[in-house]
Coordinates of C-alpha atoms in Angstrom, one line a residue:
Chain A
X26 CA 53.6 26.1 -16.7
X27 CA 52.1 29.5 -17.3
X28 CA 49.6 30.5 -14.1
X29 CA 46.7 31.0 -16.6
X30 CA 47.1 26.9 -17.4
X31 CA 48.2 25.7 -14.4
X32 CA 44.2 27.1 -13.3
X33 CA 42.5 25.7 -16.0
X34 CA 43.9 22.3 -16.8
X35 CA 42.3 21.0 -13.1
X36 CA 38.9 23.1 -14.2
X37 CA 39.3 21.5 -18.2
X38 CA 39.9 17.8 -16.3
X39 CA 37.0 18.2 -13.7
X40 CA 34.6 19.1 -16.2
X41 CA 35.5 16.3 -19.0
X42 CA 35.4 13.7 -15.7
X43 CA 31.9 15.0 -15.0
X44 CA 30.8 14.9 -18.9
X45 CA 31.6 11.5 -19.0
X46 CA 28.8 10.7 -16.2
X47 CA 24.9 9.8 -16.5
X48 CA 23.2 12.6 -14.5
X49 CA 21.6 10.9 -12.1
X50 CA 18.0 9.6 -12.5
X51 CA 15.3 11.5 -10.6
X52 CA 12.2 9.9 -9.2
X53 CA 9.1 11.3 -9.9
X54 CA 6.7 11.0 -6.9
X55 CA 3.3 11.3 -6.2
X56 CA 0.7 10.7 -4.0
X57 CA -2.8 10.1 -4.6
X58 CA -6.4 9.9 -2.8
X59 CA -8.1 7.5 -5.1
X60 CA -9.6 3.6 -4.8
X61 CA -10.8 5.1 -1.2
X62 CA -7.0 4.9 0.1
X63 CA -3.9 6.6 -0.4
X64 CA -2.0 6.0 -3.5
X65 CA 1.6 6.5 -3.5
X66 CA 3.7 6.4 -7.1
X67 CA 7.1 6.0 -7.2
X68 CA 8.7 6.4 -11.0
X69 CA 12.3 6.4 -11.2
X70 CA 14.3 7.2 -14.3
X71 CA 11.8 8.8 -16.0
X72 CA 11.2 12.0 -17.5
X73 CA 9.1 14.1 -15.9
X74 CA 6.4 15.3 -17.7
X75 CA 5.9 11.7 -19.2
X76 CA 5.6 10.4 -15.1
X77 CA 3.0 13.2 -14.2
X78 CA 0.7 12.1 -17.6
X79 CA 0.8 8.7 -16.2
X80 CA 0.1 9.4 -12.9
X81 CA -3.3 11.3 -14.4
X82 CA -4.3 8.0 -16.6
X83 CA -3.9 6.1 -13.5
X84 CA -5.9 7.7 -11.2
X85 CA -8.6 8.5 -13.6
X86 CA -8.4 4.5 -13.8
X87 CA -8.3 4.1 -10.2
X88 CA -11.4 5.8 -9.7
X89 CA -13.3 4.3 -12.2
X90 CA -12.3 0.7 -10.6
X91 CA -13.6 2.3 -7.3
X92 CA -16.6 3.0 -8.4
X93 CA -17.4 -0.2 -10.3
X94 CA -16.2 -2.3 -7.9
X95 CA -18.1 -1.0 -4.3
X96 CA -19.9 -3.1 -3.2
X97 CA -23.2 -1.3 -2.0
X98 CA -23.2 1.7 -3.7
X99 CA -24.7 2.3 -6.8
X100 CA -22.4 1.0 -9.7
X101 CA -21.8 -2.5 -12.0
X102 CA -21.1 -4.7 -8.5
X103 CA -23.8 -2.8 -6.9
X104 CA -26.1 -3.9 -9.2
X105 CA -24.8 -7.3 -9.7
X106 CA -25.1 -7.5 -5.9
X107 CA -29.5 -6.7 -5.8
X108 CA -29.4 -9.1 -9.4
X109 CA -27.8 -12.2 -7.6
X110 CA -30.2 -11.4 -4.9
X111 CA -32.9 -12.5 -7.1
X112 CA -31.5 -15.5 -8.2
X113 CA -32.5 -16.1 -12.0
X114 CA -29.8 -15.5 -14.9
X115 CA -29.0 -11.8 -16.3
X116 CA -25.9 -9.8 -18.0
X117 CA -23.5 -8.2 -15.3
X118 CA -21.4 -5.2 -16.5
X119 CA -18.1 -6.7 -18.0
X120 CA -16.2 -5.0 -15.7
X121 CA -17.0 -7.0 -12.7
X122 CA -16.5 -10.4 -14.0
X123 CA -12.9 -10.5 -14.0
X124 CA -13.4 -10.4 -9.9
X125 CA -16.1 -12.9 -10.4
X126 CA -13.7 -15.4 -12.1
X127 CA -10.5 -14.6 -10.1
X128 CA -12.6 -14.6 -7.0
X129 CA -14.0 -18.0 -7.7
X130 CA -10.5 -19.5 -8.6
X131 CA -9.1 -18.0 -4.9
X132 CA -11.9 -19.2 -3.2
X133 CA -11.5 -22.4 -4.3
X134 CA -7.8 -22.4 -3.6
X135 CA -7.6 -21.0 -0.2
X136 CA -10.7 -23.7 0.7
X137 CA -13.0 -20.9 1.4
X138 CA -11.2 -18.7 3.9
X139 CA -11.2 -16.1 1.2
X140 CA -14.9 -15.7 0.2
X141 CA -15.8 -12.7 -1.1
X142 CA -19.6 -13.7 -1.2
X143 CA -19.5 -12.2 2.5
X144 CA -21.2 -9.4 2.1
X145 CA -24.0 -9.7 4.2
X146 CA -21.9 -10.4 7.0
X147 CA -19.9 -8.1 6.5
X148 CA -22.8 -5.8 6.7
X149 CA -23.9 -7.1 9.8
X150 CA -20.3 -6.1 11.6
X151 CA -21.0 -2.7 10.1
X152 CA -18.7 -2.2 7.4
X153 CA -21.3 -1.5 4.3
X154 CA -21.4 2.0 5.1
X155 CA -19.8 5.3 4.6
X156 CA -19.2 5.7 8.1
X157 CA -16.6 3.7 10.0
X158 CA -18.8 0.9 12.6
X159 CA -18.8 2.4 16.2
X160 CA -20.9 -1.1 16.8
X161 CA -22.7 -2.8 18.5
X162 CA -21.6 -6.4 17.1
X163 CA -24.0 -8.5 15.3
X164 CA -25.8 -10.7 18.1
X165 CA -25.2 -14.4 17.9
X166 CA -28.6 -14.6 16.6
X167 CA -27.9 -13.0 13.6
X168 CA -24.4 -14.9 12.7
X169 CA -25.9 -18.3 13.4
X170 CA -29.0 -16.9 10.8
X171 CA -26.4 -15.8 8.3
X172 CA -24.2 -19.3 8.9
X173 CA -27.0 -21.5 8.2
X174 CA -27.4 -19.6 4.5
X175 CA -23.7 -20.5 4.1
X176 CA -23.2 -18.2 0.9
X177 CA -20.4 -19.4 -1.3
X178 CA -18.5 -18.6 -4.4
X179 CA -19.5 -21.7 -5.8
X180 CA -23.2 -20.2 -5.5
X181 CA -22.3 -18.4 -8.5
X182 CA -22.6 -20.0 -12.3
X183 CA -21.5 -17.8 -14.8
X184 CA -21.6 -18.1 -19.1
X185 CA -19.7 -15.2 -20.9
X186 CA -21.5 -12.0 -18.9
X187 CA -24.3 -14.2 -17.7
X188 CA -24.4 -14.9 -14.6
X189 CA -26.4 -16.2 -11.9
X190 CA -26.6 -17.5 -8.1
X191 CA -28.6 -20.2 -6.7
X192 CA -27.8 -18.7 -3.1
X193 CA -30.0 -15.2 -2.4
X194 CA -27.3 -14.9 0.6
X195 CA -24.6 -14.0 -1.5
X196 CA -23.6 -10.7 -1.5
X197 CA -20.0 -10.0 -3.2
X198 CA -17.4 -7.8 -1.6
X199 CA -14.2 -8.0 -3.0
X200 CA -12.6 -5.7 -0.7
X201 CA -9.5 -8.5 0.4
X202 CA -8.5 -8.4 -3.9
X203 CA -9.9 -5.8 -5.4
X204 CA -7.0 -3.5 -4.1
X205 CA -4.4 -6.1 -5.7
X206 CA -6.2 -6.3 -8.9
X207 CA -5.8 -2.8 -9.1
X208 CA -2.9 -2.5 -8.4
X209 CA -1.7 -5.1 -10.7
X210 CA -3.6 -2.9 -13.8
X211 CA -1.9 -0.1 -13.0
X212 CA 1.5 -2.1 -13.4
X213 CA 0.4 -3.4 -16.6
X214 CA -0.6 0.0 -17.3
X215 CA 2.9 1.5 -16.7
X216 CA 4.9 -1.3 -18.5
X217 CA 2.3 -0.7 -21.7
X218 CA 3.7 3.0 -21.4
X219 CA 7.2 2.2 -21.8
X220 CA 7.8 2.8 -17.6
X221 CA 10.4 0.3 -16.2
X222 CA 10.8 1.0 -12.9
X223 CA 8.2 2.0 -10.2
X224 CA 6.6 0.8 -7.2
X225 CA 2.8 1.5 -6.7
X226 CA 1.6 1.6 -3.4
X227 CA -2.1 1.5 -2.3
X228 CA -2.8 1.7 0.9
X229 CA 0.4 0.1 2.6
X230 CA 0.2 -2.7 0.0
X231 CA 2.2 -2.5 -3.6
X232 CA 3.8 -3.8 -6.4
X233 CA 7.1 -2.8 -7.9
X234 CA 8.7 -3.2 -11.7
X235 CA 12.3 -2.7 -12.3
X236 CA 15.0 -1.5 -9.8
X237 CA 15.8 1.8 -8.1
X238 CA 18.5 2.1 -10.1
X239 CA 21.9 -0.1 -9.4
X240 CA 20.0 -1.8 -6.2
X241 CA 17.2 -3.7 -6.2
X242 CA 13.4 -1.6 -4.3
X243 CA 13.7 -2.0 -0.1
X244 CA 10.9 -2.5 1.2
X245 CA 10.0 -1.9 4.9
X246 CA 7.5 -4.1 6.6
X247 CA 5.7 -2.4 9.8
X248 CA 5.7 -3.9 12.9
X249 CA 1.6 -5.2 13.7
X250 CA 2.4 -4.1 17.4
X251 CA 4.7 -1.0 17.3
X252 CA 3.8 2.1 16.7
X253 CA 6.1 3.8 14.1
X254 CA 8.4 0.6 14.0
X255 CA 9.7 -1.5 11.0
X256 CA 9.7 -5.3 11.9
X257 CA 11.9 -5.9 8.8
X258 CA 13.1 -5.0 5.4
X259 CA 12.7 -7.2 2.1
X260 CA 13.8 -6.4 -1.1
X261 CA 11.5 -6.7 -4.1
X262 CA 12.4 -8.1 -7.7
X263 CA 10.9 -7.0 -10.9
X264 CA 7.2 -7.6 -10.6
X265 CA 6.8 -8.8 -7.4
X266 CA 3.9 -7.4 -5.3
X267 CA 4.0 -7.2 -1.2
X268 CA 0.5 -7.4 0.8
X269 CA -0.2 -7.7 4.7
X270 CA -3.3 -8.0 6.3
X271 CA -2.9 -7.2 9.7
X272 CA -6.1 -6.9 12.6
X273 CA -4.8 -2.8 13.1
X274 CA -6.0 -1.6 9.7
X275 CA -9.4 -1.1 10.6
X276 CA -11.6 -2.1 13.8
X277 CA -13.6 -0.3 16.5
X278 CA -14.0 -0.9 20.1
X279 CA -16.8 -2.0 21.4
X280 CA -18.0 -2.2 25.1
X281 CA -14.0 -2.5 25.9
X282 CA -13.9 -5.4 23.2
X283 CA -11.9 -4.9 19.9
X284 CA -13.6 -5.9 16.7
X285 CA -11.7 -5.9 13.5
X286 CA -12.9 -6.3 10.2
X287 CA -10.7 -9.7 9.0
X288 CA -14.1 -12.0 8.8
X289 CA -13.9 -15.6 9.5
X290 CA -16.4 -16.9 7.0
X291 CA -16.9 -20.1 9.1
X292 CA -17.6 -18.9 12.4
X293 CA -19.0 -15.3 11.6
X294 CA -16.6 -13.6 14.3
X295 CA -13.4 -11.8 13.1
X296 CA -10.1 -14.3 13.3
X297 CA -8.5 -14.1 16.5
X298 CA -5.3 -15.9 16.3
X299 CA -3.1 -13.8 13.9
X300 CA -1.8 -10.3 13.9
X301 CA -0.7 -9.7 10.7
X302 CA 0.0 -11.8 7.1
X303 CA 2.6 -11.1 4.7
X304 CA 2.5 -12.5 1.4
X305 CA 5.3 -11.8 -1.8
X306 CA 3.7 -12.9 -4.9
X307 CA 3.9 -11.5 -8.7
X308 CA 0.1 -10.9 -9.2
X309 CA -1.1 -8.6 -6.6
X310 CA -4.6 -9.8 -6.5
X311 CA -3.2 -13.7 -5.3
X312 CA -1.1 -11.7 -2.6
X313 CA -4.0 -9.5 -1.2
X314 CA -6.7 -12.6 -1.2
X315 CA -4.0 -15.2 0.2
X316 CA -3.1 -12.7 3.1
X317 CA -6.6 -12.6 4.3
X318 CA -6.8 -16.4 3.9
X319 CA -4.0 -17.2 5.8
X320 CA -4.9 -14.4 8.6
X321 CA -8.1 -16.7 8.7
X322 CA -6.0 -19.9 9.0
X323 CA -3.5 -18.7 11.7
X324 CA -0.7 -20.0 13.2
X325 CA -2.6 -23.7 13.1
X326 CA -4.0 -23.9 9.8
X327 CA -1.6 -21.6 7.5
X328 CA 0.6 -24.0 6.0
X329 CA -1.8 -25.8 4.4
X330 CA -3.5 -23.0 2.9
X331 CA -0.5 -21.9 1.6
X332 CA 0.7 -25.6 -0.1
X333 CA -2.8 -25.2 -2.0
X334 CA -2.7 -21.6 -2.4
X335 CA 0.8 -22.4 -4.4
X336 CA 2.6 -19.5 -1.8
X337 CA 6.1 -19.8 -1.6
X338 CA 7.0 -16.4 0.1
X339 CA 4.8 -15.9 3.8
X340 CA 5.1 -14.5 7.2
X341 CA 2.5 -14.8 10.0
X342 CA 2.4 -12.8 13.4
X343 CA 0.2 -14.9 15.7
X344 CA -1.1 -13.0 18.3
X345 CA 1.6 -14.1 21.1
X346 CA 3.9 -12.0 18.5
X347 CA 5.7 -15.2 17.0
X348 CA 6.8 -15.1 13.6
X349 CA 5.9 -18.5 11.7
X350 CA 7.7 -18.0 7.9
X351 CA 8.2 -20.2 5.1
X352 CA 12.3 -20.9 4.5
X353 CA 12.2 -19.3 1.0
X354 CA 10.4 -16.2 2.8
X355 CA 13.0 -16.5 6.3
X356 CA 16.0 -16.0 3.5
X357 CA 14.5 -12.7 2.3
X358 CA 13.8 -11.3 5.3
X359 CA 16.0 -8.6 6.8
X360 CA 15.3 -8.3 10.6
X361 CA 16.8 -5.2 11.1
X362 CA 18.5 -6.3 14.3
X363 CA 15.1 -6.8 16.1
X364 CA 14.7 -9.8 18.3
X365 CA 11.9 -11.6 16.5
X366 CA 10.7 -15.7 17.7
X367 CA 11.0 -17.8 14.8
X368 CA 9.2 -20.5 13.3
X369 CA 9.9 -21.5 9.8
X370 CA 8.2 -24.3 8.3
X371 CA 7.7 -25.6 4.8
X372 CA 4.3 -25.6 3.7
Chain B
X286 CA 45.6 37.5 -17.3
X287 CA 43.4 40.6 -16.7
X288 CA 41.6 41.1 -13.4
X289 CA 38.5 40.6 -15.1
X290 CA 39.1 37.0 -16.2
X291 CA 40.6 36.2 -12.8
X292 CA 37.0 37.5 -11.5
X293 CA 35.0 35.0 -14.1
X294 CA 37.6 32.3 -13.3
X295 CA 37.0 32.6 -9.4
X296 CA 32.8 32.8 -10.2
X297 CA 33.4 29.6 -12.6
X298 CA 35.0 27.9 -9.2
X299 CA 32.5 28.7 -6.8
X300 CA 29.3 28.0 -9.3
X301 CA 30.6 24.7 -9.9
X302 CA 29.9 22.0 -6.7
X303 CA 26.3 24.2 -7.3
X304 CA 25.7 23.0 -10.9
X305 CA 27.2 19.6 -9.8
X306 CA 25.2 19.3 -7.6
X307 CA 21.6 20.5 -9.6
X308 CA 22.2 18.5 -12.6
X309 CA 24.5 15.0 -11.1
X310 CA 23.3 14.7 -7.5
X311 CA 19.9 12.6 -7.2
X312 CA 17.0 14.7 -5.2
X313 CA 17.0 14.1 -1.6
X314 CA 16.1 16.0 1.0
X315 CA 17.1 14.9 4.4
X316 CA 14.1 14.2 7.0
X317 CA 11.4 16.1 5.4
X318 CA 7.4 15.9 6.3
X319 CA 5.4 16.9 3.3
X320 CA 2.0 17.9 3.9
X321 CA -0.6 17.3 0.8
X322 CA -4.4 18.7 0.9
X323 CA -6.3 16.1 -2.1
X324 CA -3.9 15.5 -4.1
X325 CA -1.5 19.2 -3.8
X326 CA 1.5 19.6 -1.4
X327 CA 0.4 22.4 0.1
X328 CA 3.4 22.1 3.2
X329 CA 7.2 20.8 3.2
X330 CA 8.6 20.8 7.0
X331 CA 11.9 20.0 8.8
X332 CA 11.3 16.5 10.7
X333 CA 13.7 17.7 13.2
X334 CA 11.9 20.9 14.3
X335 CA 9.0 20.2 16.6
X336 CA 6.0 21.8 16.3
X337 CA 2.2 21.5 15.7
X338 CA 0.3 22.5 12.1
X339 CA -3.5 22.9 11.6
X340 CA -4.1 22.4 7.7
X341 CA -7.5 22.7 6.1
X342 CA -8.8 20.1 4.8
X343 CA -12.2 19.3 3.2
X344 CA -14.3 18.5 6.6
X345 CA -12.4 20.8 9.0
X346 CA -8.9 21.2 10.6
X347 CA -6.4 18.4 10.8
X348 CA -3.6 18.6 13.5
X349 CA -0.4 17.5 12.4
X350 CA 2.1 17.0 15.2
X351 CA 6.1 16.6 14.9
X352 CA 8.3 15.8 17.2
X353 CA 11.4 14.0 17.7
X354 CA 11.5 13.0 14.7
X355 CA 8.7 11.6 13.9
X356 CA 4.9 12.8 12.7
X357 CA 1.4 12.0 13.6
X358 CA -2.2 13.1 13.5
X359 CA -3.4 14.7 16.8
X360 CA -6.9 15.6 15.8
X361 CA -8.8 15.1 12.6
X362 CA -12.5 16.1 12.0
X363 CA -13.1 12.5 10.6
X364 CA -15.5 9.6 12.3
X365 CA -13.3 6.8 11.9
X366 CA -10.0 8.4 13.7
X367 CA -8.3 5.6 11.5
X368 CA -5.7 8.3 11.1
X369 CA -4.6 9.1 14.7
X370 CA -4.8 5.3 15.5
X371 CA -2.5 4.7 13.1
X372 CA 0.7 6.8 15.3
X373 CA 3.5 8.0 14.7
X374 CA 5.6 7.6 10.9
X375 CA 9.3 8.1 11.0
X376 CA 10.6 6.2 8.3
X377 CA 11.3 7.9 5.0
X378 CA 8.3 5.9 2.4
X379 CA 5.8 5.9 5.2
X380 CA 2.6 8.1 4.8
X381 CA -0.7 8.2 6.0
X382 CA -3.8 9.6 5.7
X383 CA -7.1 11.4 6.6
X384 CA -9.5 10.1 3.6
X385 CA -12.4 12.1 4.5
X386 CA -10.8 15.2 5.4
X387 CA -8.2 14.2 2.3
X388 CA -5.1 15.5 4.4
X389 CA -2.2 13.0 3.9
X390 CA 1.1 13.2 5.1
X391 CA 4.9 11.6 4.2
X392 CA 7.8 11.2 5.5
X393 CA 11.1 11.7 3.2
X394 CA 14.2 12.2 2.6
X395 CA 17.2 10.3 4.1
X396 CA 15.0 7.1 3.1
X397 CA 15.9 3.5 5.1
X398 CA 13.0 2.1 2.7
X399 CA 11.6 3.2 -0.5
X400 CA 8.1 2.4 0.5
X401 CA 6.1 0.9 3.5
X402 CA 4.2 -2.2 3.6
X403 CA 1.7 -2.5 6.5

């Protein structure tokens, strides 16, 4: 064989080997401060310039949702909250009755543990304003006060846009769904726009379409006690969303005491017998209010919640750092080696 | 063969694990902090190499400590301190963030996860 062909016959081979390959996908990334959190987009196997368009829609529709969602701020649930105040019937901005409806539905279904008609005690612990809570707590006074007005979703009739409450203690804060109701529009949003795979993550809680190519999204769940550490891995199926609530998001310290901001609607004080809640569901919103319910149960009350809540994937950290999981959830669940205490029951 | 297709032969050889590796080889880049002031990456550092940044944010000066492999906020001119409770990120997916001085940080690269649930 002449030298000249001997050279190029590996070169011609190579390169007809490589033709015949997809380049691989890219992922398009991006990263967003928007819904008063941190975004973070993941598109994979999209062009470029079609991911980055996207991204803009979505956090121009992100911050419109932030805005007409807060709770005390000027804005369509601002207003709604000084209208419900007064207790006679008027027309809320259409954007916040989908909370209104959902919210009553979840209320209902988790027996009141989510109730986003909190506000007012919610206040009281100091989280209505811009400024994280340095505290003091409310005095006991002023929980037993706002007990005894016992505002519930159920407070709230509603006809089309009309809408009314017969309780002037109701004050909504959506702030355990209004994250996953969010997030599942944006998901929605991407699919409408031809997007297939993608995981959108708000905050530490998301939602994922698709696959990351041949393998299905890995997700890693942080541990509630560890600084830095993963207490294990689960991958996510098409439309699935992942949500935690966990007592280290937010909180302040208080005379030596730590308050954090996961309410208990029926005794006024924040729960004390959980650490954190997981909760795989497909619609984000059910995830996000069920994770607060179920911190609100703990390790006592959880399963029960969860049989009404319809919750087939859940994991609860008490506060002695067990791990009480459903069997479908306990399958899932990749521990990554660490030595976890296990309790699965069936709800 | 002339010298001077030898020479574009030899070029061809060498250029190619480079084009392989631009247009077959997904992006990754191996343990990689990347620094974003609103919305703009304004810094892309070596998770292995410890050190200290001050970035700008809108507020003030947010300190941004590496070491060992990992990343956290030191100082942030923000009320809450949410972001210096929240420790030290080393997994590739995790981020966090300063909202009021809008300084956010992620860690990449090498990635166990694709994102972080917490």
């Amino acid at each position: 064989m002449p030298f000249n062909l001997r050279l190029l016959l590996p070169i011609f081979v190579f390169t007809f080997l490589l033709s015949a390959c997809q380049p691989a996908p890219k992922e398009y990334k991006q990263t967003l401060l928007v819904f008063g959190t941190l975004v973070n987009i993941t598109i994979y196997d999209t062009d470029a310039s079609k991911a980055a368009a996207m991204i803009k829609a979505i956090s121009d529709d992100l911050n419109f949702m932030h805005e007409a969602w807060h709770p005390w701020k000027p804005g369509p649930l601002g207003r709604t909250n000084t209208l419900l105040a007064q207790t006679e019937w008027f027309s809320a901005n259409p954007s916040v009755m989908p909370l209104i409806t959902l919210g009553q539905q979840l209320w209902h279904d988790s027996d009141g543990l989510f109730n986003p008609a909190i506000g007012h005690l919610l206040g009281l612990w100091g989280y209505h304003q811009d400024d994280p809570p340095q505290g003091p707590p409310p005095s006991a006074n002023e929980i037993k006060k706002w007990l005894s007005q016992n505002p519930r979703m159920s407070d709230i009739e509603t006809k089309g846009i009309r809408v009314r409450s017969s309780n002037a203690a109701v004050k909504l804060d959506f702030g355990a769904m209004a994250k996953g109701l969010a997030v599942d529009r944006v998901i929605e949003q991407l699919k409408k726009n031809g997007i297939e795979h993608a995981i959108v993550n708000a905050g530490g809680d998301l939602k994922a379409i698709g696959r990351h190519g041949d393998r299905p999204w890995r997700i890693g769940i942080r541990h509630p006690r560890q600084d830095g550490s993963v207490l294990a891995a689960v991958e996510v199926n098409d439309s699935e969303s992942v949500f935690t609530s966990g007592d280290y998001e937010r909180f302040y310290t208080f005379e030596g005491k730590r308050y954090h901001h996961i309410i208990d609607p029926r005794t006024g004080y924040p729960a004390g017998q959980s650490t954190s809640v997981t909760v795989i569901h497909p619609q984000a919103a059910v995830a996000d209010a069920a994770a607060t319910a179920l911190f609100v149960a703990g390790p006592e009350q959880w399963q029960d919640i969860a049989l009404k809540m319809k919750l087939q994937y859940v994991m609860l950290v008490d506060k002695h750092g067990q791990v009480h999981i459903t069997p479908a959830m306990a399958k899932r669940i990749d521990w990554l080696g660490n030595d976890v205490q296990l309790k699965i029951s069936q709800p | 063969m002339t010298r001077a297709d030898t020479a574009i032969l030899i070029i061809a050889i060498c250029t190619l694990p480079f084009v392989y590796r631009y247009y077959w080889q997904a992006e990754t880049s191996a343990d990689r902090v990347r620094i974003f002031s609103a919305d703009q990456l304004i810094k892309e550092l070596d998770l292995n190499k410890d050190r200290t940044v001050r970035v700008k944010g809108v507020l003030g000066h947010s300190h941004i400590q590496i070491k060992d492999g990992q990343v956290r906020f030191t100082d942030s001119p923000c009320t809450g301190k949410f972001c210096i409770h929240k420790g030290w990120l080393s997994e590739g997916g995790d981020f966090n963030a300063c909202l009021p001085n809008q300084i956010s940080i992620e860690v990449t690269g090498q990635q166990q996860f694709d994102s972080m649930n917490f």
